[in-house]
Amino acid sequence: MRALRNSKWSKYGPDVLPAWVAEMDFAVAEPIQQAVQRIVEARDYGYPMRNGDKAGAAVTVSFAARMKERFGWEVDPALVLPLADLVQGTYAPVLAFSEPGDGVVLQVPNYPPFRDVIQTTGRKLIPLAMRDDGSRHVCDTAELAGVVDGRTRIFVLCNPQNPTGRVFTRAELQAMARFAIDHDMIVISDEIHADLVYPGHQHIPLASLGPEIAARTVTITSPTKSFNIPGLRCAVLHFGSARLRDRFLARIPARLMGDPNAIGVDATVAAWSAGQPWLDAVTAHLLRARDRLVGRLQAELPEIRCHAPEGTFLAWLDCTKLGFNTSAFDFFHDKARIAFSAGETFDPACHQFVRFNFATSMPILDKLLDRMVTAVRRS
Ligand SMILES: Cc1ncc(COP(=O)(O)O)c(C=O)c1O
């Protein structure tokens, strides 16, 4: 793994086991590899055309087919904009649909770049707490009564949620949709982890709930997480109505979003159209890894609170009861030589949390857990 030049295995020293950034340790699906090889072998590096159209159009068509097949959600490719990545796909609608000083509701803890988007664009963060109810993390928009006002323009929803691994139920999504409608907000719905959901749970695209919520929802997604191709930079932004798309394009010209590159386009289309057998095998492995992680923590480190994630390959570990006198990230980095994602990057109050990326082989997973147990016993 260390021969790879990816973030996960390159950032920390050779004695540190990485379990941080959302990259998986699994070889890419064969159809994706073949799509990339085809371009490389033909040295086919011109402005890409696919099926008589600009290559990005192939992504929009593939996205529509994928949503229909996986989630029964009818998508019009004309409402889809291809782009390079989802952080870009968060900045752009924030800039298009709000002004500096306006409020943006964000579930906390959350994927760190969302906080950066709100801060660097001069918007005001309105936190919506994800609370541990004893068996999972939940949020209640009723807590925001009196906090949101006419200048609260946007609700950033992350579903499945990073880092808690929640896959919101239809009832929860309906409540969030009602809240957004009642307060006239635009929702940016990040659904990048939608393909990695475990038995007993179901991903429901927010915009599929109905036309009223769709008309104010920008859905952003890509195959980069579930198919482990984050270096290939290709994503989509979907508008739930033509009016929403036109309002967006009046503020952010499509040219400003750039075009995804040829390799990203072909890899995305290959992932969505021919990658499912690979994804099924990976999901089955991740389910075993999740259960092993949660089981070993309960048996050997019961002081750590961790609800089995319902989706994603990320587990959110509350280490408060271990009483570290440093942050949980520093403890495990210094004493166990493990690099997790630091809880405080998801929410400044969460310095006793770490996010554990368990998308690795069973031997590495066991080594990570062994190191944790040994370090805690010694402390
Ligand atoms: C919730 C969420 N959104 C967006 C991204 C960004 O993905 P990308 O950089 O591949 O577009 C990530 C990456 O981990 C993520 O977890």
mmCIF file with all atom_site columns, C-alpha atoms and ligand atoms in Angstrom, residues 21-23 84-88 90 110-111 113-114 158-162 190-193 220-225 229-231 233-235 313-314 355, ligand 1:
data_model
loop_
_atom_site.group_PDB
_atom_site.id
_atom_site.type_symbol
_atom_site.label_atom_id
_atom_site.label_alt_id
_atom_site.label_comp_id
_atom_site.label_asym_id
_atom_site.label_entity_id
_atom_site.label_seq_id
_atom_site.pdbx_PDB_ins_code
_atom_site.Cartn_x
_atom_site.Cartn_y
_atom_site.Cartn_z
_atom_site.occupancy
_atom_site.B_iso_or_equiv
_atom_site.pdbx_formal_charge
_atom_site.auth_seq_id
_atom_site.auth_comp_id
_atom_site.auth_asym_id
_atom_site.auth_atom_id
_atom_site.pdbx_PDB_model_num
ATOM   1  C CA . VAL A 1 21  ? -9.093  10.067 4.747   1.00 0.00 ? 21  VAL A CA 1
ATOM   2  C CA . ALA A 1 22  ? -11.986 8.353  2.909   1.00 0.00 ? 22  ALA A CA 1
ATOM   3  C CA . GLU A 1 23  ? -9.968  6.225  0.514   1.00 0.00 ? 23  GLU A CA 1
ATOM   4  C CA . ALA A 1 84  ? -14.800 17.914 -11.055 1.00 0.00 ? 84  ALA A CA 1
ATOM   5  C CA . ASP A 1 85  ? -15.557 17.426 -7.385  1.00 0.00 ? 85  ASP A CA 1
ATOM   6  C CA . LEU A 1 86  ? -18.097 17.801 -4.649  1.00 0.00 ? 86  LEU A CA 1
ATOM   7  C CA . VAL A 1 87  ? -16.436 20.519 -2.651  1.00 0.00 ? 87  VAL A CA 1
ATOM   8  C CA . GLN A 1 88  ? -16.646 22.620 -5.814  1.00 0.00 ? 88  GLN A CA 1
ATOM   9  C CA . THR A 1 90  ? -20.880 22.803 -2.533  1.00 0.00 ? 90  THR A CA 1
ATOM   10 C CA . ASN A 1 110 ? -19.844 16.992 9.523   1.00 0.00 ? 110 ASN A CA 1
ATOM   11 C CA . TYR A 1 111 ? -17.366 16.572 6.657   1.00 0.00 ? 111 TYR A CA 1
ATOM   12 C CA . PRO A 1 113 ? -14.803 21.116 3.987   1.00 0.00 ? 113 PRO A CA 1
ATOM   13 C CA . PHE A 1 114 ? -18.460 22.078 4.511   1.00 0.00 ? 114 PHE A CA 1
ATOM   14 C CA . CYS A 1 158 ? -25.153 15.000 4.185   1.00 0.00 ? 158 CYS A CA 1
ATOM   15 C CA . ASN A 1 159 ? -26.892 11.643 3.680   1.00 0.00 ? 159 ASN A CA 1
ATOM   16 C CA . PRO A 1 160 ? -25.520 9.060  4.354   1.00 0.00 ? 160 PRO A CA 1
ATOM   17 C CA . GLN A 1 161 ? -23.960 11.202 7.027   1.00 0.00 ? 161 GLN A CA 1
ATOM   18 C CA . ASN A 1 162 ? -20.212 11.590 7.387   1.00 0.00 ? 162 ASN A CA 1
ATOM   19 C CA . ASP A 1 190 ? -24.568 15.526 -0.525  1.00 0.00 ? 190 ASP A CA 1
ATOM   20 C CA . GLU A 1 191 ? -25.292 11.885 -1.321  1.00 0.00 ? 191 GLU A CA 1
ATOM   21 C CA . ILE A 1 192 ? -21.781 10.723 -2.181  1.00 0.00 ? 192 ILE A CA 1
ATOM   22 C CA . HIS A 1 193 ? -21.965 7.745  0.198   1.00 0.00 ? 193 HIS A CA 1
ATOM   23 C CA . ILE A 1 220 ? -24.371 16.382 -5.439  1.00 0.00 ? 220 ILE A CA 1
ATOM   24 C CA . THR A 1 221 ? -22.730 13.004 -5.864  1.00 0.00 ? 221 THR A CA 1
ATOM   25 C CA . SER A 1 222 ? -19.998 11.036 -7.577  1.00 0.00 ? 222 SER A CA 1
ATOM   26 C CA . PRO A 1 223 ? -18.605 7.492  -7.671  1.00 0.00 ? 223 PRO A CA 1
ATOM   27 C CA . THR A 1 224 ? -15.328 8.592  -6.067  1.00 0.00 ? 224 THR A CA 1
ATOM   28 C CA . LYS A 1 225 ? -16.069 7.157  -2.596  1.00 0.00 ? 225 LYS A CA 1
ATOM   29 C CA . ILE A 1 229 ? -11.482 6.680  -7.612  1.00 0.00 ? 229 ILE A CA 1
ATOM   30 C CA . PRO A 1 230 ? -11.124 10.055 -5.855  1.00 0.00 ? 230 PRO A CA 1
ATOM   31 C CA . GLY A 1 231 ? -8.049  10.925 -7.914  1.00 0.00 ? 231 GLY A CA 1
ATOM   32 C CA . ARG A 1 233 ? -12.112 13.937 -10.323 1.00 0.00 ? 233 ARG A CA 1
ATOM   33 C CA . CYS A 1 234 ? -15.550 13.638 -11.822 1.00 0.00 ? 234 CYS A CA 1
ATOM   34 C CA . ALA A 1 235 ? -18.863 14.419 -10.123 1.00 0.00 ? 235 ALA A CA 1
ATOM   35 C CA . PHE A 1 313 ? -16.944 2.862  5.625   1.00 0.00 ? 313 PHE A CA 1
ATOM   36 C CA . LEU A 1 314 ? -16.430 5.335  8.442   1.00 0.00 ? 314 LEU A CA 1
ATOM   37 C CA . ARG A 1 355 ? -13.285 8.861  12.744  1.00 0.00 ? 355 ARG A CA 1
HETATM 38 C C1 . LIG B 2 .   ? -19.589 13.661 2.541   1.00 0.00 ? 1   LIG B C1 1
HETATM 39 C C2 . LIG B 2 .   ? -18.518 13.928 1.531   1.00 0.00 ? 1   LIG B C2 1
HETATM 40 N N1 . LIG B 2 .   ? -18.736 14.841 0.576   1.00 0.00 ? 1   LIG B N1 1
HETATM 41 C C3 . LIG B 2 .   ? -17.814 15.127 -0.355  1.00 0.00 ? 1   LIG B C3 1
HETATM 42 C C4 . LIG B 2 .   ? -16.596 14.486 -0.366  1.00 0.00 ? 1   LIG B C4 1
HETATM 43 C C5 . LIG B 2 .   ? -15.588 14.897 -1.413  1.00 0.00 ? 1   LIG B C5 1
HETATM 44 O O1 . LIG B 2 .   ? -15.451 13.952 -2.384  1.00 0.00 ? 1   LIG B O1 1
HETATM 45 P P1 . LIG B 2 .   ? -14.620 14.279 -3.706  1.00 0.00 ? 1   LIG B P1 1
HETATM 46 O O2 . LIG B 2 .   ? -13.421 15.056 -3.272  1.00 0.00 ? 1   LIG B O2 1
HETATM 47 O O3 . LIG B 2 .   ? -14.243 12.940 -4.226  1.00 0.00 ? 1   LIG B O3 1
HETATM 48 O O4 . LIG B 2 .   ? -15.498 15.010 -4.616  1.00 0.00 ? 1   LIG B O4 1
HETATM 49 C C6 . LIG B 2 .   ? -16.313 13.530 0.617   1.00 0.00 ? 1   LIG B C6 1
HETATM 50 C C7 . LIG B 2 .   ? -15.009 12.883 0.669   1.00 0.00 ? 1   LIG B C7 1
HETATM 51 O O5 . LIG B 2 .   ? -14.665 12.167 1.574   1.00 0.00 ? 1   LIG B O5 1
HETATM 52 C C8 . LIG B 2 .   ? -17.310 13.231 1.584   1.00 0.00 ? 1   LIG B C8 1
HETATM 53 O O6 . LIG B 2 .   ? -17.126 12.311 2.533   1.00 0.00 ? 1   LIG B O6 1
#
